[in-house]
Amino acid sequence: MKKHNPAPGILFTFLLFFYGLTAFAGVYPAPETSPYNVKLYGVKGDGKTIDTKGINKAIDAAATAGGGTVYFPAGNYLCGSIHLQSNISLYIDQGATIIAAPITDESGYDLPEDKIDNKYQDFGHRHWHNSLIWGENLHDISILGPGTLWGKDLVRSNKGEDDKRPNKTISLYLCRNVIIKDISILHGGWFGILATGIDNFTIDNVKMDTNRDGMDIDCCRNVRISNCSVNSPYDDGICLKSTFGLGFARATENVTITNCQVSGYDEGSFLDGTFKRNEKKYSDGNPTGRIKMGTESNGGFKNVTISNCVFDYCRGLALETVDGALLEDVTITNITMRDIVNAPIFVRLGARMRGPEGTPVGALRRVIISNVVCYNADNKHGAIISGIPGHDIEDLRLSNIRIYYKGGGTKEQSTREVPGLEKEYPEPYRFGTMPSYGFFIRNVKDLKMNDVEVSYIDEDLRPAFILDHVTGADFQHIKAQKAANSPAFVLNEVKDFNIYNSLPVANTRMADVNKKEL
């Protein structure tokens, strides 16, 4: 029988593979020779030459052709404002760093534009063009890694409307279909990412080590933030806002934040892996670095889920609406915290009312917080849940929560009257040292707490729970460590109170309580 010779088939397969690769290379050229490699447009990437014009020229070329990827190979790109355009991706390769240049006329920074004429928000929330990278009224844009954006010469604030200096790393206004993925941001200025009025927005696997706000998600819809690490010792890490920066109130809604880490290590020590803590650097004695909704809250927050997040050496979780908007339909679950420097949980409905005259006080309702563990929380504040007279926080559920506080509170502190601060900036430290070490709950309606345990490391003579002007409080499976001769609960003007299967308090039901200790 004649044997089959496989050689022709092998040769045919090889030739097909070879010519296939050649054809593929013709359609998808290597990045080094692609038409939108920035180095083909006069960009040096040597860390000395100002590359602003060449980078924007490459973006213009891609946009003129209908879109594409503008590629940054390894190098140091010193520049001013980079102008994003629709259907454009910036790809910053490993070893590539875009560096905010010194602020000179040659750097090419754009001036802050005159867009919003009201003063209901900070300077940074009404100017977008004075940034390292910015885009306005765009669609289908991406900033991709794994390279670095270094806001080296960005400022972290401003001195008023006449201050024209750049202060944001990435700034986006009224855009849709946006992806920011895999990049690192170092020393981001006032904002690492400022996104205002963005729809369909994905931020994934971003690392930040910055000198003020990490990411501010403002008046945005359909947002997914995942797998991000934000170290921001001097301001908030991941912050949802709803300012009047669009000229009208608009909610931040349909948001998921998952698998993220926030922290307050010394700036720069997160990305270099040293994770330093120098408490003397902070004017108020502690770093920030948290996940927060607010403070700016003109449009409100709706339909938000936060899950599987880690807090380390920073402030705690904060939910705030104080400018006349709704904060509602929020679920927060699977949170671990360690070395928290103020209230591990801060839920605040207030009446600062920075907005148009006549705006009514907002509402905070339908919030679930579950599966939280916190170790070594600050001893001054405990958890604070506070509405204001006539405007209760409503329909709040807390379950499966375990908090270890530092302790050390005194009997004298337990008698302190807590100011209302209805119109003040909402921040736990402004309330002062609280009279309870575990939870201070005031002006709340329909509260359910289940499987909640609080304890202290050093003995604390304050009660674990204080309820003040609360209607409809249902507690079950509560465990509270307490010192001898100190109550576990203090009730003041409480209605429909119910506690059972809890230690060290016996099953108790009371319809109307003026003042009582349990």
Coordinates of C-alpha atoms in Angstrom, one line a residue:
M1 CA 0.0 0.0 0.0
K2 CA 1.3 3.4 -0.9
K3 CA 2.1 5.5 2.2
H4 CA 0.6 9.0 2.6
N5 CA 3.2 11.8 2.6
P6 CA 2.2 14.5 5.0
A7 CA 4.8 17.0 3.7
P8 CA 2.5 18.8 1.2
G9 CA -0.2 19.4 3.8
I10 CA 2.3 20.7 6.3
L11 CA 3.8 23.0 3.7
F12 CA 0.4 24.3 2.7
T13 CA -0.5 24.9 6.3
F14 CA 2.7 26.8 7.0
L15 CA 2.3 29.0 3.9
L16 CA -1.3 29.7 4.9
F17 CA -0.2 30.7 8.4
F18 CA 2.7 32.9 7.1
Y19 CA 0.5 34.8 4.6
G20 CA -2.2 35.1 7.1
L21 CA 0.2 36.7 9.6
T22 CA 1.4 39.0 6.8
A23 CA -2.2 40.0 6.0
F24 CA -3.0 40.5 9.6
A25 CA 0.0 42.7 10.1
G26 CA -1.1 44.8 7.1
V27 CA -4.5 45.4 8.7
Y28 CA -3.3 45.8 12.3
P29 CA 0.2 47.3 12.1
A30 CA 2.5 47.0 15.1
P31 CA 2.1 49.9 17.6
E32 CA 5.7 51.1 17.0
T33 CA 4.8 51.8 13.3
S34 CA 1.1 52.6 13.6
P35 CA 0.0 55.9 12.2
Y36 CA -1.0 57.2 15.7
N37 CA 2.2 56.4 17.6
V38 CA 2.9 59.8 19.1
K39 CA 6.6 59.6 18.2
L40 CA 5.6 59.8 14.5
Y41 CA 4.2 63.3 15.2
G42 CA 7.3 64.9 16.5
V43 CA 6.9 63.8 20.2
K44 CA 10.3 63.2 21.9
G45 CA 9.2 61.5 25.1
D46 CA 12.6 62.4 26.7
G47 CA 11.3 64.1 29.8
K48 CA 12.8 67.4 28.7
T49 CA 11.0 68.5 25.6
I50 CA 7.5 69.9 25.9
D51 CA 5.4 67.4 23.8
T52 CA 2.0 69.0 24.1
K53 CA 1.6 70.0 20.4
G54 CA 2.8 66.7 19.0
I55 CA 0.5 64.7 21.2
N56 CA -2.5 66.8 20.2
K57 CA -1.5 66.5 16.6
A58 CA -1.6 62.7 16.8
I59 CA -5.0 62.9 18.4
D60 CA -6.2 65.2 15.6
A61 CA -4.9 62.8 13.0
A62 CA -6.8 59.9 14.5
A63 CA -10.0 61.8 14.9
T64 CA -9.8 63.1 11.3
A65 CA -9.6 59.4 10.2
G66 CA -12.7 58.6 12.2
G67 CA -11.0 57.4 15.4
G68 CA -8.3 55.1 16.6
T69 CA -5.8 54.4 19.3
V70 CA -3.1 57.1 20.1
Y71 CA -0.1 55.1 21.3
F72 CA 2.5 56.2 23.9
P73 CA 5.5 53.8 23.9
A74 CA 7.9 53.8 26.9
G75 CA 9.2 57.3 27.6
N76 CA 8.5 60.4 29.7
Y77 CA 6.1 62.8 28.0
L78 CA 6.3 66.3 29.4
C79 CA 3.3 68.3 28.4
G80 CA 0.4 70.6 29.1
S81 CA -3.3 70.1 28.3
I82 CA -4.1 67.0 26.1
H83 CA -7.4 67.4 24.2
L84 CA -9.4 64.2 24.0
Q85 CA -11.8 63.7 21.0
S86 CA -14.6 61.3 20.2
N87 CA -13.8 57.8 19.1
I88 CA -10.2 58.1 20.5
S89 CA -8.3 55.8 22.9
L90 CA -5.1 56.9 24.5
Y91 CA -3.0 53.8 25.2
I92 CA -0.1 54.5 27.7
D93 CA 2.2 51.5 27.5
Q94 CA 4.3 50.0 30.3
G95 CA 7.2 52.3 31.0
A96 CA 5.4 55.4 29.6
T97 CA 4.6 58.3 31.8
I98 CA 2.7 61.4 30.9
I99 CA 4.0 64.2 33.1
A100 CA 2.3 67.5 33.9
A101 CA 5.0 70.1 32.8
P102 CA 6.0 73.2 34.8
I103 CA 3.4 75.9 34.4
T104 CA 4.8 78.2 31.7
D105 CA 3.5 79.8 28.5
E106 CA 5.4 77.1 26.5
S107 CA 3.7 74.2 28.3
G108 CA 0.4 74.6 26.6
Y109 CA -2.0 74.4 29.5
D110 CA -5.6 75.6 28.8
L111 CA -7.1 78.3 30.9
P112 CA -10.1 77.6 33.1
E113 CA -13.2 78.3 31.0
D114 CA -16.2 80.5 31.9
K115 CA -18.9 77.9 31.9
I116 CA -20.8 77.9 35.2
D117 CA -21.6 81.4 36.6
N118 CA -23.1 80.2 39.9
K119 CA -21.1 79.8 43.1
Y120 CA -22.9 76.8 44.5
Q121 CA -19.8 74.6 44.2
D122 CA -16.1 75.0 44.6
F123 CA -13.8 76.5 41.9
G124 CA -12.6 73.0 40.9
H125 CA -16.2 71.9 40.2
R126 CA -16.9 74.6 37.7
H127 CA -13.8 74.5 35.5
W128 CA -12.6 71.6 33.5
H129 CA -10.2 72.8 30.8
N130 CA -7.3 73.6 33.2
S131 CA -6.3 70.0 33.3
L132 CA -3.6 67.6 32.1
I133 CA -6.1 65.6 30.0
W134 CA -9.6 66.9 29.3
G135 CA -12.7 66.3 27.1
E136 CA -16.0 68.0 26.7
N137 CA -19.2 66.8 24.9
L138 CA -17.5 63.7 23.6
H139 CA -18.5 60.1 23.1
D140 CA -16.7 56.8 22.9
I141 CA -13.3 57.6 24.5
S142 CA -10.8 55.6 26.5
I143 CA -7.7 56.1 28.5
L144 CA -5.9 52.8 28.9
G145 CA -2.8 51.6 30.7
P146 CA -0.6 50.2 32.1
G147 CA 1.4 53.4 32.1
T148 CA 1.3 56.3 34.4
L149 CA -0.1 59.9 34.6
W150 CA 2.1 62.0 36.9
G151 CA 0.5 65.4 37.8
K152 CA 3.9 66.6 38.9
D153 CA 3.3 70.4 38.5
L154 CA -0.5 70.4 39.0
V155 CA -1.7 72.5 42.0
R156 CA -3.9 71.0 44.6
S157 CA -6.3 74.0 45.0
N158 CA -6.7 77.6 43.8
K159 CA -6.6 81.1 45.1
G160 CA -9.9 82.3 43.5
E161 CA -11.3 82.9 40.1
D162 CA -8.2 84.7 38.9
D163 CA -6.0 81.7 39.6
K164 CA -5.5 80.1 36.1
R165 CA -3.2 77.3 37.1
P166 CA -4.0 73.7 36.1
N167 CA -5.2 71.5 38.9
K168 CA -6.7 68.2 37.5
T169 CA -5.2 65.1 35.9
I170 CA -8.2 63.9 34.0
S171 CA -11.3 66.1 33.6
L172 CA -14.4 65.1 31.7
Y173 CA -17.6 67.1 31.1
L174 CA -20.8 65.9 29.5
C175 CA -19.4 62.8 27.8
R176 CA -20.8 59.3 27.2
N177 CA -19.3 55.8 26.8
V178 CA -16.1 56.4 28.6
I179 CA -13.5 53.8 29.8
I180 CA -10.5 54.5 32.1
K181 CA -8.6 51.3 32.7
D182 CA -5.3 50.0 34.0
I183 CA -3.5 53.3 34.4
S184 CA -1.7 54.6 37.5
I185 CA -2.1 58.2 38.7
L186 CA 0.6 59.8 40.9
H187 CA 0.2 63.3 42.5
G188 CA -3.1 64.1 40.7
G189 CA -3.7 67.7 41.9
W190 CA -7.1 68.7 43.1
F191 CA -8.7 65.8 41.3
G192 CA -7.1 62.6 39.9
I193 CA -10.3 62.1 38.0
L194 CA -13.1 64.7 37.8
A195 CA -16.1 63.4 35.8
T196 CA -19.1 65.7 35.5
G197 CA -22.2 64.7 33.7
I198 CA -20.8 61.4 32.3
D199 CA -23.1 58.6 31.1
N200 CA -22.0 55.0 30.7
F201 CA -18.7 55.3 32.5
T202 CA -16.3 52.5 33.4
I203 CA -13.3 52.9 35.7
D204 CA -11.4 49.6 36.2
N205 CA -8.1 48.5 37.7
V206 CA -6.9 52.1 38.3
K207 CA -4.2 52.8 40.9
M208 CA -3.9 56.3 42.4
D209 CA -1.5 57.8 44.9
T210 CA -2.4 61.4 45.1
N211 CA -2.3 64.6 47.0
R212 CA -6.0 65.5 47.2
D213 CA -9.2 63.9 45.8
G214 CA -8.8 60.6 44.0
M215 CA -11.9 60.3 41.8
D216 CA -14.9 62.6 41.9
I217 CA -17.9 61.1 40.1
D218 CA -20.3 64.1 39.8
C219 CA -23.8 64.1 38.2
C220 CA -23.0 60.8 36.4
R221 CA -25.3 57.9 35.4
N222 CA -24.6 54.3 34.8
V223 CA -21.2 54.1 36.4
R224 CA -19.0 51.0 37.1
I225 CA -16.0 51.4 39.4
S226 CA -14.1 48.2 40.0
N227 CA -10.8 46.8 41.1
C228 CA -9.3 50.2 41.9
S229 CA -6.9 51.3 44.7
V230 CA -6.9 54.9 45.8
N231 CA -4.5 56.3 48.3
S232 CA -5.4 59.9 49.1
P233 CA -4.3 61.0 52.5
Y234 CA -5.4 64.6 52.1
D235 CA -8.9 64.2 50.7
D236 CA -11.5 61.7 49.7
G237 CA -10.6 58.6 47.7
I238 CA -13.7 57.5 45.8
C239 CA -16.3 60.2 46.0
L240 CA -19.7 60.4 44.5
K241 CA -21.0 64.0 44.2
S242 CA -23.9 65.8 42.6
T243 CA -23.0 69.5 42.4
F244 CA -24.7 72.3 40.5
G245 CA -21.7 72.2 38.1
L246 CA -24.0 71.5 35.1
G247 CA -26.0 74.6 35.9
F248 CA -28.9 72.5 37.1
A249 CA -29.4 69.7 39.7
R250 CA -28.8 66.2 38.4
A251 CA -28.6 63.0 40.4
T252 CA -25.6 60.6 40.4
E253 CA -27.4 57.3 39.9
N254 CA -27.1 53.7 38.8
V255 CA -23.6 53.3 40.3
T256 CA -21.6 50.2 41.3
I257 CA -18.4 50.4 43.3
T258 CA -16.8 47.0 43.8
N259 CA -13.5 45.3 44.7
C260 CA -11.8 48.5 45.6
Q261 CA -9.3 49.7 48.2
V262 CA -9.0 53.1 49.8
S263 CA -6.3 54.3 52.2
G264 CA -4.5 57.2 53.7
Y265 CA -0.8 56.3 53.6
D266 CA 1.8 59.0 53.0
E267 CA 1.5 60.2 49.4
G268 CA 3.8 58.3 47.1
S269 CA 4.2 55.4 49.5
F270 CA 1.4 53.4 48.0
L271 CA 2.8 53.1 44.5
D272 CA 6.3 52.5 45.7
G273 CA 5.2 49.8 48.1
T274 CA 6.5 51.3 51.4
F275 CA 3.0 52.2 52.8
K276 CA 4.3 54.8 55.2
R277 CA 2.2 56.5 57.9
N278 CA 3.3 59.8 59.3
E279 CA 0.5 61.3 61.3
K280 CA 2.3 64.6 61.9
K281 CA 1.6 65.4 58.2
Y282 CA -2.1 66.0 58.7
S283 CA -3.4 69.2 60.0
D284 CA -6.4 67.6 61.7
G285 CA -4.4 64.7 63.0
N286 CA -5.6 62.0 60.5
P287 CA -5.7 61.2 56.8
T288 CA -8.9 61.0 54.7
G289 CA -8.9 58.5 51.9
R290 CA -12.4 57.2 52.2
I291 CA -15.5 56.2 50.1
K292 CA -18.1 59.0 50.3
M293 CA -21.3 60.3 48.9
G294 CA -21.4 64.1 49.2
T295 CA -20.6 66.7 50.4
E296 CA -21.9 68.4 47.3
S297 CA -25.4 67.1 47.0
N298 CA -27.7 69.3 44.9
G299 CA -28.9 66.5 42.6
G300 CA -28.7 63.6 45.1
F301 CA -27.7 59.9 44.8
K302 CA -30.0 57.1 43.7
N303 CA -29.6 53.4 43.1
V304 CA -26.1 52.8 44.3
T305 CA -24.3 49.6 45.3
I306 CA -20.9 49.4 47.1
S307 CA -19.5 46.0 47.7
N308 CA -16.3 44.1 48.5
C309 CA -14.2 47.1 49.5
V310 CA -11.3 47.5 51.9
F311 CA -10.5 50.6 54.0
D312 CA -7.1 50.9 55.6
Y313 CA -5.8 53.8 57.7
C314 CA -8.3 56.3 56.5
R315 CA -11.7 57.8 57.4
G316 CA -14.8 55.6 57.3
L317 CA -17.8 55.3 55.0
A318 CA -19.8 58.5 54.6
L319 CA -23.2 59.0 53.2
E320 CA -24.2 62.7 53.1
T321 CA -27.0 64.8 51.6
V322 CA -27.1 68.4 52.9
D323 CA -28.0 70.6 49.9
G324 CA -31.6 69.7 49.3
A325 CA -31.5 66.4 47.4
L326 CA -32.5 62.7 47.8
L327 CA -30.1 60.0 48.9
E328 CA -32.0 56.8 48.4
D329 CA -31.9 53.2 47.4
V330 CA -28.4 52.4 48.5
T331 CA -26.9 49.0 49.4
I332 CA -23.5 48.6 50.9
T333 CA -22.1 45.2 51.8
N334 CA -18.9 43.2 52.4
I335 CA -16.7 46.0 53.8
T336 CA -13.6 45.5 55.8
M337 CA -12.0 48.4 57.7
R338 CA -8.8 48.7 59.7
D339 CA -7.2 51.6 61.6
I340 CA -10.1 54.0 60.9
V341 CA -9.4 57.5 62.1
N342 CA -13.0 58.8 62.5
A343 CA -16.5 57.4 62.3
P344 CA -16.5 54.0 60.6
I345 CA -20.1 54.7 59.5
F346 CA -21.4 58.3 59.0
V347 CA -24.9 58.8 57.7
R348 CA -25.9 62.5 57.6
L349 CA -29.0 64.4 56.5
G350 CA -28.4 68.1 56.9
A351 CA -29.5 71.5 55.8
R352 CA -26.4 73.3 54.6
M353 CA -28.4 74.2 51.5
R354 CA -25.7 75.5 49.2
G355 CA -27.9 75.9 46.1
P356 CA -30.7 78.0 44.7
E357 CA -32.8 79.8 47.2
G358 CA -36.0 78.1 48.1
T359 CA -34.8 74.6 47.6
P360 CA -36.4 72.3 50.3
V361 CA -34.4 70.1 52.6
G362 CA -33.7 66.7 51.1
A363 CA -34.3 63.2 52.3
L364 CA -32.2 60.2 53.1
R365 CA -34.0 56.8 53.0
R366 CA -33.9 53.2 52.0
V367 CA -30.3 52.4 52.9
I368 CA -29.0 48.9 53.7
I369 CA -25.5 48.5 55.2
S370 CA -24.5 44.9 55.9
N371 CA -21.5 42.6 56.4
V372 CA -19.0 45.1 57.8
V373 CA -16.0 44.4 60.0
C374 CA -13.9 47.2 61.5
Y375 CA -10.9 46.9 63.8
N376 CA -9.2 49.7 65.7
A377 CA -11.6 52.5 65.0
D378 CA -11.0 55.9 66.5
N379 CA -12.3 56.4 70.0
K380 CA -13.8 59.9 69.6
H381 CA -16.7 59.5 67.3
G382 CA -18.1 56.0 67.1
A383 CA -20.7 55.5 64.3
I384 CA -22.9 58.6 63.7
I385 CA -26.4 58.4 62.1
S386 CA -28.0 61.9 62.3
G387 CA -30.9 63.6 60.6
I388 CA -32.2 67.0 61.8
P389 CA -35.4 68.1 63.6
G390 CA -38.3 67.7 61.3
H391 CA -36.3 65.7 58.7
D392 CA -35.6 62.2 59.9
I393 CA -33.4 59.7 58.1
E394 CA -35.9 56.9 57.1
D395 CA -35.9 53.2 56.5
L396 CA -32.3 52.3 57.5
R397 CA -31.1 48.7 57.8
L398 CA -27.9 47.7 59.5
S399 CA -27.0 44.0 59.8
N400 CA -24.0 41.7 60.5
I401 CA -21.7 44.5 61.6
R402 CA -18.7 44.0 63.9
I403 CA -16.8 47.1 65.1
Y404 CA -13.8 47.1 67.5
Y405 CA -13.1 50.6 68.9
K406 CA -10.0 51.8 70.6
G407 CA -11.9 52.8 73.7
G408 CA -10.7 55.0 76.5
G409 CA -13.8 57.2 76.7
T410 CA -14.7 58.8 80.1
K411 CA -17.8 59.2 82.2
E412 CA -17.6 63.0 81.7
Q413 CA -17.7 62.5 77.9
S414 CA -20.9 60.4 78.3
T415 CA -22.9 63.4 79.5
R416 CA -21.9 65.7 76.7
E417 CA -24.6 67.4 74.6
V418 CA -24.0 67.0 70.9
P419 CA -24.6 70.2 68.8
G420 CA -27.1 69.9 66.0
L421 CA -24.9 71.6 63.3
E422 CA -27.8 71.5 60.9
K423 CA -26.3 74.0 58.5
E424 CA -22.6 73.1 58.9
Y425 CA -20.3 71.2 56.7
P426 CA -21.0 67.5 57.4
E427 CA -17.9 65.9 58.9
P428 CA -17.7 63.6 62.0
Y429 CA -14.9 65.6 63.7
R430 CA -17.1 68.7 63.8
F431 CA -19.5 67.0 66.2
G432 CA -16.6 66.6 68.7
T433 CA -16.1 63.7 71.0
M434 CA -19.4 61.8 71.1
P435 CA -21.1 60.7 74.3
S436 CA -21.4 57.1 73.1
Y437 CA -18.6 54.9 71.9
G438 CA -20.5 52.6 69.5
F439 CA -23.5 54.3 67.8
F440 CA -25.0 57.8 68.1
I441 CA -28.4 57.8 66.4
R442 CA -30.5 61.0 66.2
N443 CA -33.6 62.0 64.2
V444 CA -34.2 58.7 62.6
K445 CA -37.4 56.9 61.7
D446 CA -37.8 53.2 61.0
L447 CA -34.4 51.8 62.0
K448 CA -33.6 48.1 62.1
M449 CA -30.3 46.7 63.5
N450 CA -29.6 43.0 63.4
D451 CA -26.5 41.0 64.4
V452 CA -24.5 44.1 65.4
E453 CA -21.7 43.9 67.9
V454 CA -19.5 46.7 69.3
S455 CA -16.6 46.5 71.7
Y456 CA -13.5 48.4 72.8
I457 CA -9.9 47.5 73.2
D458 CA -9.3 49.8 76.2
E459 CA -12.1 50.3 78.7
D460 CA -14.7 52.9 77.7
L461 CA -17.1 54.4 80.3
R462 CA -19.5 55.7 77.7
P463 CA -22.7 53.8 76.7
A464 CA -22.5 51.7 73.5
F465 CA -25.7 53.2 72.0
I466 CA -27.4 56.5 72.3
L467 CA -30.8 57.0 70.6
D468 CA -32.1 60.6 70.5
H469 CA -35.5 61.4 68.9
V470 CA -35.9 58.1 67.2
T471 CA -39.2 56.5 66.0
G472 CA -39.5 52.9 65.3
A473 CA -36.2 51.3 66.5
D474 CA -36.0 47.5 66.2
F475 CA -32.9 45.8 67.6
Q476 CA -32.2 42.1 67.6
H477 CA -29.1 40.0 68.2
I478 CA -27.2 43.0 69.5
K479 CA -24.1 42.6 71.6
A480 CA -22.4 45.5 73.3
Q481 CA -19.5 45.5 75.6
K482 CA -19.9 47.8 78.6
A483 CA -18.1 48.9 81.7
A484 CA -19.4 48.3 85.1
N485 CA -22.0 51.0 86.2
S486 CA -22.3 52.2 82.5
P487 CA -25.5 51.5 80.5
A488 CA -25.5 49.8 77.2
F489 CA -28.3 52.0 75.8
V490 CA -29.4 55.5 76.5
L491 CA -32.8 56.5 75.1
N492 CA -34.0 60.0 74.8
E493 CA -37.4 60.8 73.2
V494 CA -37.7 57.4 71.6
K495 CA -41.0 55.8 70.3
D496 CA -41.7 52.2 69.4
F497 CA -38.5 50.8 70.7
N498 CA -38.0 47.0 70.6
I499 CA -34.9 44.9 71.5
Y500 CA -34.6 41.2 72.0
N501 CA -32.1 38.3 72.0
S502 CA -29.4 40.8 72.8
L503 CA -26.7 41.2 75.5
P504 CA -26.5 42.7 78.0
V505 CA -30.0 44.0 77.6
A506 CA -33.1 42.0 78.4
N507 CA -35.9 41.7 75.9
T508 CA -37.7 45.0 76.1
R509 CA -40.6 46.8 74.2
M510 CA -41.5 50.4 74.9
A511 CA -44.1 52.5 73.1
D512 CA -42.9 55.9 74.3
V513 CA -39.7 56.7 76.2
N514 CA -38.8 60.2 77.5
K515 CA -35.5 59.3 79.1
K516 CA -34.2 55.8 80.0
E517 CA -31.0 53.8 80.4
L518 CA -30.8 50.1 79.7

